[in-house]
Amino acid sequence: MGITNELWRRGKRARTTNVSLPMRLTPLGLALCAVWAAGPVQAQQAPSGASATAATLPSIAVSAVPDATTEDSGSYVARSATIAGKVPVPLKETPASVSVLTRERMNDQDMTTIQEALRYVTGVTSVDYGDGSAYFRARGSQLGVEFDGVPLVSGLQYQQQFDLAMYDRIEVLRGPAGVMAGMGEPGGTVNLVRKRPQDQFHVSTETQIGSFGSVRQMIDVTGPLNKDGTVRGRAVLVGSDGLQSTQGTRDKEVMAYGAIDWDITPRTTLSLSAAYQVNPVSGLDYGAPGVEDSNGNFIGRVPSSYSQNFSPSWNSSYTSMEEVNGNLVHKFENGWQSNTTLFYRHELLKSTYAYSGPGATSDNLAYFADQRQRNTYDWFGADTNVSGPIQLFGQTHTLTVGANYSVMSDTERTGAIWSGQYFDLPYNLFDANSVPSVNVPFSTDADMVSGANNRIVQYGFYAQARIHLAKPLTLVLGGREAFLQERSQTILPSVTDWTTEAQLNHRFLPSAGLVWDVTPWLTAYASYAKFITAQTQTTYLNSALPPRTGEQYEAGVKTSFLGGRMSATAAVFRINDNNRAITDPFHDTGSIPGGRARDEGFELELAGQPLPNWNVYAGYTYLNEQFEDDTPDLTDGTDPKHLFKLWTNYKFSEGLLNKFSIGGGMLAQTQISRGVTQGGYAIFNAQIGYQFNKHVEASLQLNNIFNRDYYIRPPGNFFSVFGDKRNVMLTVRSDF
């Protein structure tokens, strides 16, 4: 029996600073003062005719709100993001496709996991794996990850993540992000940005009760820790316990997050944070494989309800995570800023389970394997950069220069028993509890045992310049000198020496973009970006394969209207991907770098507030994946050609419905296939809420209104994951 490879890997609020305004007390001066106090503008030189004897205004206090923070904004639209350039850049001035999932939308849609969040981001597919982890794709490839701008290798796919209660926003850049993030697949990058301590005392709670039998409680406390507010703190606690849509699966969680910001000087801030989370899961289910005929061809799915658990009740897993983060920011008097961040995360995964496959018979029989895993992961990341303005040729340009380093070390141990005394016959998939629990040792007593130490190191030096060629034109040039090494050591069934799986040195990753401000509210752009991805597959002679290489071409328009309350984007893209590893057609073992793919399509996104009490988000993606020589192993099978997402919420402020709110949305996609085909489907959700007073509000959300049966991950040789059945979620929030 074969074993699938997948089982073998596993803002601050406004603060006051004193700014001296050398402005004359004239009507023009008073007007400029009022505008400046209302928001940041570019200072203009005073007219030469201004009175020289007018009184000079004293210093005044000016509030400066960090541009990218979304907490307390009350909106689904973000005006800037840090993912494309390390510093906040207006989305309209970014020559790339960037979506920002704001804190307001996460709350309105009751999102608590990264799977739920990315499922409602334009162009992203979020595919649950069955054990609480997931994998994420965009534009035909996997996504990478950053935490507060620090890129981590292998930190997202198939990995547990923290509860979303600790994050302010989720930024998603679609397409290659090699300049800032390094080598990786061209799908894009996710940046998870933590909540920061606030300078006013604030406490909020969130209580959720679900119809599957789940309960979740969150409390968030923040405020100043000393009299003058130079030290601020924040603590977020989450506890949850409940059954899932799949019968018999119970998922628990405890999460704690704490953060401190310390203004060492008015221009220097040190931020420290730490988080801890545990996730025990019982009755976890990897689903049923597809039904095969005698020739191994898929002929359908195992007929059942879409909540059937196909695994024994003794299946279980336990995950714990700890992380710490430190950030030091200094703002120089000339407008430049330095930013240094250090990040460390540790994860432990223990699991014991049985799963079925490969394939199932037409009478619902399948072989089972008992498997045991114990994996530990350690990530360390560091990023340091300086950014600031440069005056040249009568224009103000922006330069960012920096370096980052990321290392992932893991130890994986896996054992499996699938034959012999207990597993010489297939079992009925509808009687999985008859599969015995066998003590699987990490030794040669198991039918298969594997253990390895792995270490991936990636680092590089990067620079990005925003060059203002003329008033409406900005040229964005970026480059990175990249380095990567991947090594491994077998520790089971025997210990071997360390070997180098992949090593790439002095690889240059360029990017270029041109931004044209057609009007004050409309921007057009075009961009180019190159990517490189190391490959660990080998030829039949055990020689290393060359890296995957390629480039993306993208063009689009972005607009901001209704006073900045609404934003809309439209983009077309083409990604050329070369040298993907495919099975050697002339030898029984090994791979060749023969795969070529072209992923192209277009995206549309709309977000914001058409009216002060109305928030709306909509995103559509068309993706066409083309493979040279019809090489089917280039695709995962879970990338739909058409993908549409919608969410809206309206709060009544007068009339009979005063204090009520209504909302709803949908997710629709065309068919996908991993052997068994999942047809196109649409899921509809609805919500009604009521605000009892300025401190307490409640909402009732009905998910999957029409109880649509569907797979998030359709069956293949192994595994499948159902989408949630119709369910109700009651959420009560307080805010003091």
XYZ file of C-alpha atoms in Angstrom:
736
model
C 0.000 0.000 0.000
C 1.226 3.485 -0.794
C 1.319 6.229 1.749
C 0.593 9.749 0.530
C 3.377 12.264 0.898
C 1.051 14.702 2.638
C 0.932 12.582 5.784
C 4.707 12.638 5.953
C 5.045 16.424 6.202
C 3.402 18.106 8.317
C -1.783 49.406 15.695
C -1.872 51.663 17.884
C -4.514 54.405 18.405
C -3.620 58.059 17.850
C -0.936 59.455 20.137
C -0.097 63.070 20.686
C 3.275 64.576 19.822
C 4.369 68.183 19.884
C 5.032 69.665 16.462
C 6.135 73.239 15.982
C 4.265 74.956 13.149
C 6.043 78.113 11.946
C 2.790 79.468 10.504
C 1.681 83.106 10.426
C -1.667 84.135 11.928
C -3.352 85.036 8.669
C -6.603 83.718 7.152
C -4.553 81.395 4.946
C -2.492 80.285 7.925
C -5.571 79.534 9.996
C -7.041 77.512 7.130
C -3.843 75.495 6.681
C -3.714 74.887 10.423
C -7.262 73.524 10.421
C -6.549 71.235 7.455
C -3.311 69.972 9.006
C -5.064 69.166 12.282
C -7.756 67.278 10.352
C -5.307 65.029 8.530
C -1.838 64.758 6.965
C -1.208 66.935 3.907
C 1.880 68.045 2.036
C 3.006 71.398 3.386
C 2.907 74.297 0.913
C 5.149 77.352 0.981
C 3.465 80.466 2.356
C 2.730 83.243 -0.142
C 5.421 85.858 -0.364
C 2.881 88.541 0.390
C 2.000 87.228 3.794
C 2.352 89.686 6.596
C 5.789 89.567 8.142
C 4.537 91.116 11.339
C 1.722 88.718 12.024
C 1.961 86.802 15.276
C 3.509 83.313 15.145
C 1.332 80.443 16.377
C 2.641 78.471 19.347
C 3.319 74.720 19.111
C 0.164 72.623 18.841
C -0.594 68.921 19.285
C -1.163 66.863 16.139
C -2.633 63.348 16.142
C -0.997 60.783 13.886
C -2.809 57.512 13.271
C -0.752 54.639 11.783
C -1.988 54.372 8.215
C -2.269 50.601 7.969
C -4.078 49.836 11.247
C -7.672 48.692 10.681
C -8.900 48.188 14.251
C -11.674 50.659 15.197
C -11.965 51.813 11.573
C -15.440 50.309 11.224
C -14.758 49.684 7.532
C -13.963 46.863 5.110
C -11.601 49.093 3.141
C -7.952 49.655 4.045
C -6.172 52.605 2.534
C -2.665 51.201 2.845
C -0.690 48.039 3.550
C 2.882 47.141 4.471
C 3.202 43.824 2.620
C 4.505 45.279 -0.655
C 7.191 47.573 0.739
C 7.781 47.188 4.513
C 6.263 50.633 5.152
C 2.611 51.659 4.747
C 1.937 52.355 1.058
C -1.522 53.377 -0.216
C -3.129 50.437 -1.980
C -3.879 52.695 -4.942
C -0.150 53.406 -5.341
C 0.928 49.735 -5.138
C 1.592 48.107 -8.562
C 0.363 44.696 -7.421
C -2.831 42.936 -6.363
C -3.203 43.437 -2.619
C -6.260 42.632 -0.491
C -6.619 43.548 3.176
C -9.002 41.674 5.447
C -9.828 44.286 8.086
C -10.680 43.719 11.730
C -14.230 44.944 11.055
C -14.868 42.274 8.408
C -13.337 39.534 10.546
C -15.769 40.489 13.329
C -18.801 40.829 11.071
C -18.222 37.403 9.492
C -17.352 35.762 12.843
C -13.968 34.618 11.552
C -11.778 32.908 14.135
C -9.379 30.777 12.039
C -7.089 31.566 9.146
C -8.955 28.967 7.063
C -12.198 30.932 7.458
C -10.452 34.228 6.782
C -8.546 33.337 3.618
C -11.594 31.511 2.244
C -13.135 34.984 1.851
C -10.148 36.753 0.281
C -10.205 37.447 -3.446
C -8.507 34.768 -5.524
C -7.505 32.508 -2.597
C -8.572 28.892 -2.110
C -8.476 27.639 1.481
C -8.477 23.843 1.696
C -8.872 22.153 5.071
C -6.718 19.104 5.694
C -8.861 17.449 8.359
C -6.638 17.912 11.430
C -7.041 21.665 11.974
C -4.391 22.655 9.449
C -4.914 23.607 5.808
C -3.196 24.609 2.618
C -3.756 27.826 0.669
C -3.391 28.643 -3.009
C -3.726 31.603 -5.361
C -3.054 31.937 -9.090
C -2.304 28.222 -9.385
C 0.411 27.999 -6.687
C 0.838 27.932 -2.929
C 1.055 31.006 -0.701
C 3.933 32.019 1.571
C 3.616 33.782 4.910
C 4.938 36.754 6.878
C 4.309 37.708 10.480
C 4.425 41.484 10.992
C 6.508 41.695 7.824
C 8.995 38.938 8.736
C 8.920 36.175 6.080
C 9.132 32.579 7.319
C 9.978 29.570 5.154
C 7.447 26.713 5.333
C 5.417 28.558 7.942
C 1.913 28.425 6.446
C 1.109 25.312 4.442
C -0.171 22.385 6.553
C 0.731 24.271 9.740
C -1.498 25.219 12.650
C -1.990 28.959 13.172
C -3.038 31.126 16.090
C -6.608 32.239 16.704
C -7.457 35.399 14.754
C -8.343 37.270 17.964
C -4.704 38.395 18.226
C -4.542 39.996 14.755
C -5.454 43.476 13.549
C -5.592 42.579 9.853
C -4.530 40.079 7.214
C -2.761 41.443 4.141
C -2.597 39.259 1.021
C -0.388 40.008 -1.984
C -1.163 37.809 -4.985
C 1.706 37.007 -7.297
C 5.474 36.711 -6.694
C 6.839 38.565 -3.660
C 10.482 37.638 -4.090
C 12.005 41.058 -3.463
C 10.719 41.300 0.105
C 10.028 37.645 0.963
C 12.688 35.681 -0.944
C 12.505 32.490 -2.966
C 9.156 30.757 -3.096
C 6.174 29.826 -5.203
C 4.507 32.590 -7.238
C 1.030 32.301 -5.703
C 1.534 35.160 -3.269
C 2.184 36.011 0.370
C 0.010 36.387 3.473
C 1.047 38.911 6.133
C -0.561 38.440 9.558
C -0.320 41.685 11.546
C -0.825 41.568 15.309
C -2.944 43.876 17.399
C -0.886 46.528 19.170
C -1.466 48.030 22.628
C -3.601 51.172 22.661
C -3.051 54.349 24.633
C -6.529 54.398 26.207
C -7.976 51.760 28.523
C -10.258 49.454 26.599
C -11.807 46.042 27.260
C -13.867 43.954 24.876
C -15.370 40.495 25.055
C -16.827 38.063 22.548
C -19.029 35.076 23.357
C -20.033 32.612 20.639
C -22.405 29.639 20.786
C -22.802 27.390 17.738
C -25.516 24.928 16.826
C -22.997 22.078 16.435
C -22.426 22.351 20.171
C -19.494 24.771 20.269
C -18.737 27.514 22.795
C -16.031 30.153 22.437
C -15.072 32.994 24.788
C -12.642 35.852 24.097
C -11.532 38.784 26.227
C -9.265 41.606 25.055
C -7.836 44.209 27.466
C -5.537 47.085 26.527
C -4.380 50.448 27.827
C -1.515 52.491 29.324
C 0.630 50.932 32.032
C 2.127 54.136 33.426
C 0.903 57.665 34.106
C 2.306 59.376 31.007
C 1.312 56.539 28.643
C 4.803 55.763 27.374
C 4.290 52.108 28.309
C 1.181 50.383 26.997
C 0.001 46.797 27.262
C -2.470 44.366 25.778
C -3.730 40.890 26.670
C -6.023 38.631 24.642
C -7.392 35.352 26.015
C -9.446 32.783 24.083
C -10.988 29.485 25.103
C -13.218 27.259 22.982
C -14.709 23.778 23.086
C -17.087 22.193 20.676
C -18.192 19.624 18.168
C -17.777 20.140 14.459
C -19.888 19.583 11.363
C -18.306 16.140 10.980
C -19.921 13.788 13.485
C -17.830 12.959 16.524
C -15.034 15.477 15.908
C -14.315 17.664 18.929
C -11.886 20.575 18.753
C -10.679 22.490 21.790
C -8.489 25.573 22.006
C -6.807 27.766 24.604
C -4.905 30.847 23.414
C -3.124 33.636 25.307
C -1.499 36.686 23.718
C 0.297 39.551 25.433
C 2.046 42.645 24.073
C 3.885 45.680 25.460
C 4.872 48.882 23.641
C 7.455 51.151 25.292
C 8.289 54.606 23.977
C 11.930 54.694 25.008
C 12.135 58.202 23.563
C 9.560 60.230 21.599
C 11.136 58.804 18.425
C 12.002 55.258 19.537
C 9.516 52.498 20.366
C 10.269 48.974 21.534
C 7.479 46.410 21.118
C 7.486 42.951 22.683
C 4.831 40.250 22.360
C 4.336 36.587 23.192
C 1.611 34.045 22.459
C 0.735 30.494 23.483
C -1.931 28.153 22.129
C -2.934 24.491 22.516
C -5.342 22.582 20.257
C -6.371 19.057 21.305
C -8.650 17.344 18.770
C -10.503 14.075 19.308
C -12.303 12.083 16.657
C -10.410 13.798 13.870
C -11.387 12.533 10.449
C -9.376 12.443 7.239
C -12.468 11.413 5.297
C -12.985 8.645 2.770
C -11.024 8.108 -0.448
C -12.696 7.984 -3.840
C -14.328 4.816 -5.152
C -12.214 3.027 -7.772
C -12.947 0.283 -10.273
C -10.759 -2.813 -10.739
C -8.414 -0.824 -12.997
C -7.857 1.927 -10.420
C -10.035 4.502 -12.188
C -12.215 6.768 -10.053
C -15.912 6.087 -10.550
C -17.440 8.180 -7.758
C -17.635 8.976 -4.064
C -18.629 6.829 -1.096
C -22.397 7.484 -0.772
C -23.106 9.033 2.605
C -24.310 12.117 4.378
C -21.908 15.051 4.229
C -21.295 14.854 7.968
C -20.203 11.204 8.143
C -17.034 10.473 10.111
C -15.023 7.782 8.309
C -12.369 7.358 11.002
C -12.402 5.549 14.353
C -13.414 7.556 17.406
C -9.994 7.008 19.032
C -8.286 9.246 16.462
C -6.689 12.220 18.188
C -4.104 14.950 17.808
C -2.507 17.565 20.037
C -0.774 20.747 18.917
C 0.942 23.375 21.039
C 2.519 26.610 19.817
C 4.599 29.277 21.489
C 5.998 32.403 19.894
C 7.785 35.618 20.855
C 8.282 38.762 18.822
C 10.384 41.889 19.287
C 10.306 45.081 17.237
C 12.359 48.287 17.480
C 11.392 51.368 15.476
C 13.282 54.664 15.398
C 12.120 57.735 13.486
C 14.858 60.147 12.488
C 14.340 63.892 12.254
C 14.924 63.899 8.484
C 11.895 61.661 7.818
C 13.809 58.375 7.680
C 12.836 55.388 9.800
C 14.595 52.208 10.892
C 12.623 49.068 11.698
C 14.028 45.813 13.110
C 11.967 42.738 14.040
C 12.957 39.391 15.555
C 10.533 36.457 15.608
C 10.598 32.931 17.062
C 7.933 30.199 17.011
C 7.935 26.618 18.317
C 5.324 24.002 17.495
C 4.757 20.474 18.769
C 2.410 18.068 16.962
C 1.449 14.661 18.364
C -1.166 12.499 16.691
C -2.432 8.919 16.601
C -4.999 7.936 14.012
C -6.187 5.515 11.359
C -6.977 6.550 7.814
C -8.244 4.731 4.745
C -6.893 4.211 1.258
C -5.641 4.062 -1.362
C -9.084 4.108 -2.922
C -12.280 2.367 -1.881
C -14.308 -0.399 -3.471
C -17.827 -0.048 -4.840
C -19.174 -1.863 -1.775
C -17.612 0.761 0.557
C -14.602 -1.243 1.686
C -11.113 0.162 2.143
C -7.848 -0.778 3.762
C -6.845 1.182 6.843
C -3.480 2.113 8.282
C -2.734 3.032 11.875
C -0.320 5.919 11.973
C 1.510 7.807 14.689
C 3.362 11.106 14.371
C 5.475 13.298 16.595
C 6.840 16.424 14.943
C 8.530 19.501 16.337
C 9.103 22.711 14.396
C 11.200 25.762 15.198
C 11.150 28.960 13.178
C 13.351 32.001 13.571
C 13.038 35.109 11.461
C 14.672 38.525 11.441
C 14.098 41.579 9.286
C 15.794 44.958 9.445
C 15.305 47.887 7.099
C 15.580 51.639 6.763
C 13.237 53.740 4.681
C 12.893 57.398 3.929
C 12.595 60.241 1.424
C 15.243 61.389 -1.043
C 15.091 64.786 -2.771
C 16.338 64.605 -6.359
C 15.574 66.533 -9.560
C 12.884 68.521 -7.831
C 10.942 65.425 -6.768
C 10.609 63.497 -3.503
C 11.402 59.805 -3.888
C 11.298 56.970 -1.346
C 14.001 54.364 -0.781
C 13.808 51.210 1.331
C 16.900 49.084 1.975
C 17.027 46.018 4.200
C 17.892 42.406 4.858
C 16.045 39.426 6.290
C 16.881 35.948 7.497
C 14.652 32.925 8.077
C 15.386 29.413 9.304
C 13.046 26.476 9.861
C 14.265 23.387 11.721
C 12.042 20.391 12.274
C 12.242 16.840 13.520
C 9.599 14.489 12.133
C 8.881 10.933 13.265
C 6.196 8.805 11.633
C 5.293 5.148 11.969
C 2.554 3.159 10.237
C 1.070 -0.323 10.405
C -1.242 -1.402 7.602
C -0.783 -5.139 7.088
C -0.387 -8.387 8.999
C -2.564 -9.575 11.867
C -4.811 -6.526 12.110
C -5.000 -5.091 8.607
C -4.862 -7.989 6.161
C -8.504 -7.391 5.150
C -10.382 -4.223 4.205
C -12.857 -2.653 6.610
C -16.308 -1.207 6.040
C -15.970 2.578 5.851
C -19.284 2.930 7.727
C -17.917 0.882 10.623
C -14.582 2.603 11.178
C -14.737 1.941 14.918
C -14.012 -1.713 14.161
C -10.494 -0.671 13.139
C -8.313 -1.564 16.142
C -5.996 0.900 17.820
C -2.510 -0.581 17.522
C 0.533 0.686 19.376
C 2.679 1.959 16.519
C 6.358 2.128 17.509
C 8.945 4.434 16.001
C 11.058 1.413 15.091
C 11.423 -1.275 12.485
C 8.638 -3.210 14.252
C 6.274 -0.949 12.301
C 5.465 -1.727 8.673
C 6.878 1.641 7.790
C 8.864 4.054 9.883
C 10.403 7.343 8.905
C 12.246 10.028 10.774
C 14.283 12.998 9.697
C 15.802 16.263 10.782
C 15.264 19.039 8.266
C 16.656 22.549 8.107
C 15.854 25.298 5.602
C 17.770 28.573 5.717
C 16.910 31.533 3.537
C 18.288 35.066 3.636
C 18.780 37.995 1.352
C 19.405 41.689 0.874
C 16.721 43.816 -0.732
C 16.033 47.334 -1.931
C 12.994 49.091 -3.315
C 12.799 52.596 -4.749
C 9.659 54.585 -5.491
C 10.867 57.071 -8.094
C 8.544 59.935 -9.044
C 9.301 60.478 -12.721
C 6.722 63.240 -12.998
C 3.680 64.345 -11.090
C 1.399 61.533 -12.383
C 4.057 58.796 -12.871
C 5.852 56.679 -10.276
C 8.392 53.986 -11.130
C 8.733 51.255 -8.482
C 11.969 49.273 -8.814
C 12.947 46.397 -6.539
C 15.720 43.854 -6.320
C 16.921 41.112 -4.020
C 20.133 39.113 -3.774
C 18.816 35.780 -2.488
C 20.368 32.750 -0.809
C 18.793 29.425 0.214
C 19.981 26.119 1.618
C 17.918 23.035 2.462
C 19.503 20.108 4.328
C 18.182 16.897 5.858
C 19.317 13.974 7.981
C 17.580 10.626 8.315
C 17.167 9.508 11.937
C 14.769 6.560 11.443
C 15.052 3.663 10.861
C 18.764 4.506 11.100
C 20.846 7.645 11.471
C 22.668 9.001 8.430
C 24.854 12.000 7.753
C 23.392 15.375 6.820
C 22.899 15.893 3.081
C 22.195 19.043 1.106
C 18.873 18.783 -0.725
C 19.020 22.191 -2.404
C 21.376 25.150 -2.404
C 20.947 28.390 -4.336
C 23.377 31.275 -3.949
C 23.476 34.785 -5.374
C 20.170 34.541 -7.203
C 18.898 37.974 -8.226
C 15.150 38.572 -8.035
C 14.038 41.798 -9.755
C 10.671 43.532 -9.912
C 9.453 46.657 -11.662
C 6.183 48.546 -11.694
C 4.857 51.731 -13.230
C 2.015 53.620 -11.517
C 0.095 56.304 -13.427
C -2.278 58.571 -11.499
C -4.741 59.109 -14.334
C -6.977 61.272 -12.129
C -7.004 61.958 -8.381
C -9.370 58.991 -8.002
C -8.110 56.587 -10.708
C -4.723 54.871 -10.999
C -3.424 52.506 -13.684
C -0.393 50.260 -13.253
C 1.718 47.603 -14.919
C 4.285 45.375 -13.218
C 6.807 42.574 -13.709
C 8.231 40.217 -11.069
C 10.526 37.192 -11.231
C 10.477 34.179 -8.924
C 12.722 31.199 -8.129
C 11.746 28.081 -6.182
C 14.168 25.391 -5.069
C 13.210 21.764 -5.790
C 14.234 18.782 -3.690
C 13.201 16.064 -6.151
C 16.039 14.163 -7.848
C 16.626 12.416 -11.153
C 16.727 8.633 -11.459
C 20.497 8.983 -10.969
C 19.840 10.887 -7.703
C 21.069 14.183 -9.138
C 19.511 17.457 -7.987
C 17.009 19.209 -10.229
C 17.431 22.857 -11.226
C 15.070 25.334 -9.532
C 11.685 26.330 -10.840
C 11.868 29.751 -12.444
C 9.415 32.120 -13.995
C 7.901 35.572 -14.045
C 4.594 37.354 -13.678
C 3.224 40.139 -15.854
C 0.332 42.121 -14.410
C -1.657 45.215 -15.321
C -4.641 46.827 -13.702
C -6.561 49.850 -12.515
C -7.408 50.938 -8.990
C -9.863 53.562 -7.882
C -10.866 55.239 -4.656
C -14.109 57.189 -4.486
C -16.817 58.505 -2.158
C -14.174 60.395 -0.216
C -12.022 57.299 0.135
C -14.806 55.205 1.660
C -14.866 52.852 -1.358
C -12.124 51.183 -3.337
C -12.220 49.017 -6.449
C -9.541 47.159 -8.389
C -9.344 45.240 -11.659
C -6.247 43.291 -12.722
C -5.114 40.893 -15.426
C -2.102 38.613 -14.903
C 0.015 35.948 -16.544
C 2.499 33.704 -14.725
C 5.010 31.634 -16.698
C 6.322 28.741 -14.609
C 9.193 26.598 -15.915
C 11.109 23.496 -14.839
C 8.524 22.076 -12.471
C 9.471 18.562 -11.392
C 7.428 15.862 -13.126
C 7.653 12.071 -13.203
C 10.417 10.775 -15.455
C 8.568 9.222 -18.429
C 11.527 6.997 -19.340
C 12.494 5.571 -15.939
C 10.592 3.895 -13.119
C 12.002 6.267 -10.516
C 13.104 9.879 -10.429
C 11.890 13.188 -11.805
C 12.820 15.561 -14.591
C 12.504 19.369 -14.766
C 10.062 19.144 -17.666
C 6.927 20.779 -16.349
C 5.821 24.058 -17.852
C 2.697 25.923 -16.841
C 0.996 29.192 -17.659
C -1.460 30.568 -15.109
C -3.413 33.563 -16.353
C -6.649 35.327 -15.603
C -8.187 38.432 -14.132
C -9.511 39.633 -10.778
C -12.096 42.164 -9.646
C -12.515 43.476 -6.110
C -14.793 46.028 -4.451
C -14.683 47.027 -0.784
C -15.825 49.858 1.438
C -18.803 51.885 2.599
C -21.284 53.070 -0.049
C -23.184 54.680 2.857
C -21.912 55.518 6.365
C -23.704 52.477 7.895
C -23.222 50.064 4.990
C -20.123 47.894 4.470
C -19.665 45.704 1.407
C -16.997 43.418 -0.030
C -17.027 41.496 -3.315
C -14.273 39.650 -5.167
C -14.224 37.662 -8.402
C -11.382 35.641 -9.962
C -11.018 33.907 -13.308
C -8.070 31.495 -13.451
C -6.978 29.513 -16.504
C -4.258 26.936 -15.864
C -2.492 25.677 -18.974
C 0.034 22.838 -18.903
C 2.439 21.953 -21.672
C 2.271 18.303 -22.792
C -0.822 17.811 -20.564
C 1.239 17.028 -17.478
C -1.462 16.419 -14.845
C 0.878 16.314 -11.854
C 1.438 20.068 -12.095
C -1.884 20.937 -10.500
C -3.362 20.212 -7.096
C -6.858 19.948 -8.560
C -8.432 22.351 -6.082
C -8.080 25.564 -8.125
C -11.515 26.531 -9.525
C -11.675 28.405 -12.818
C -14.281 30.856 -11.469
C -14.378 32.017 -7.839
C -16.762 34.641 -6.411
C -17.027 35.932 -2.835
C -19.443 38.451 -1.288
C -20.230 39.861 2.140
C -22.264 42.900 3.185
C -23.637 44.396 6.407
C -25.968 47.345 7.000
C -26.669 48.967 10.389
C -29.935 50.886 10.800
C -29.634 54.149 12.731
C -33.230 55.409 12.674
C -36.835 54.339 12.198
C -38.493 51.135 13.346
C -35.324 49.129 12.699
C -33.066 51.478 14.652
C -30.190 49.561 16.286
C -30.804 46.505 14.102
C -28.328 45.299 11.479
C -28.662 42.862 8.607
C -25.952 41.142 6.636
C -25.172 38.234 4.428
C -22.956 36.863 1.744
C -22.057 33.988 -0.501
C -19.169 31.952 -1.844
C -19.486 30.392 -5.293
C -17.009 28.407 -7.344
C -16.875 26.119 -10.347
C -15.865 22.460 -10.249
C -12.631 21.040 -8.887
C -11.255 17.498 -8.925
C -8.673 15.353 -7.157
C -9.873 12.162 -8.834
C -13.528 12.502 -7.807
C -15.028 15.695 -9.195
C -16.748 18.226 -6.955
C -19.247 20.144 -9.083
C -19.683 23.881 -8.876
C -21.589 25.146 -5.864
C -22.709 28.293 -4.043
C -22.991 28.725 -0.269
C -25.248 31.467 1.116
C -25.087 32.989 4.612
C -27.323 35.512 6.404
C -27.030 37.537 9.597
C -29.185 39.731 11.824
C -27.900 41.808 14.723
C -29.074 44.190 17.428
C -27.169 46.805 19.442
C -28.625 46.922 22.941
C -26.604 49.996 23.926
C -23.249 51.557 23.106
C -21.477 48.749 24.946
C -23.296 45.521 24.010
C -24.423 44.042 20.692
C -25.476 40.601 19.485
C -25.799 38.879 16.128
C -27.303 35.631 14.880
C -25.698 34.164 11.768
C -27.158 31.375 9.631
C -24.483 29.671 7.550
C -25.131 27.488 4.491
C -28.778 28.559 4.421
C -29.860 25.955 1.858
C -27.836 23.147 3.489
C -25.783 22.563 0.344
C -23.764 19.336 0.366
C -20.238 19.884 -0.918
C -16.571 19.019 -0.478
C -13.951 21.572 0.442
C -11.453 18.877 -0.562
C -12.910 16.215 -2.863
C -11.718 12.595 -2.539
C -8.608 11.218 -4.202
C -6.587 8.115 -3.387
C -6.630 9.342 0.209
C -8.610 11.869 2.235
C -11.548 14.162 1.712
C -13.054 17.052 3.695
C -16.729 18.027 3.773
C -17.934 21.608 3.881
C -19.952 22.587 6.949
C -23.630 21.698 7.025
C -26.240 24.359 7.804
C -25.527 25.862 11.205
C -26.334 28.837 13.420
C -23.873 31.011 15.350
C -24.927 33.397 18.140
C -22.321 36.053 18.941
C -22.502 38.580 21.786
C -19.893 41.340 21.950
C -19.232 43.921 24.643
C -17.015 46.972 24.350
C -16.040 49.257 27.237
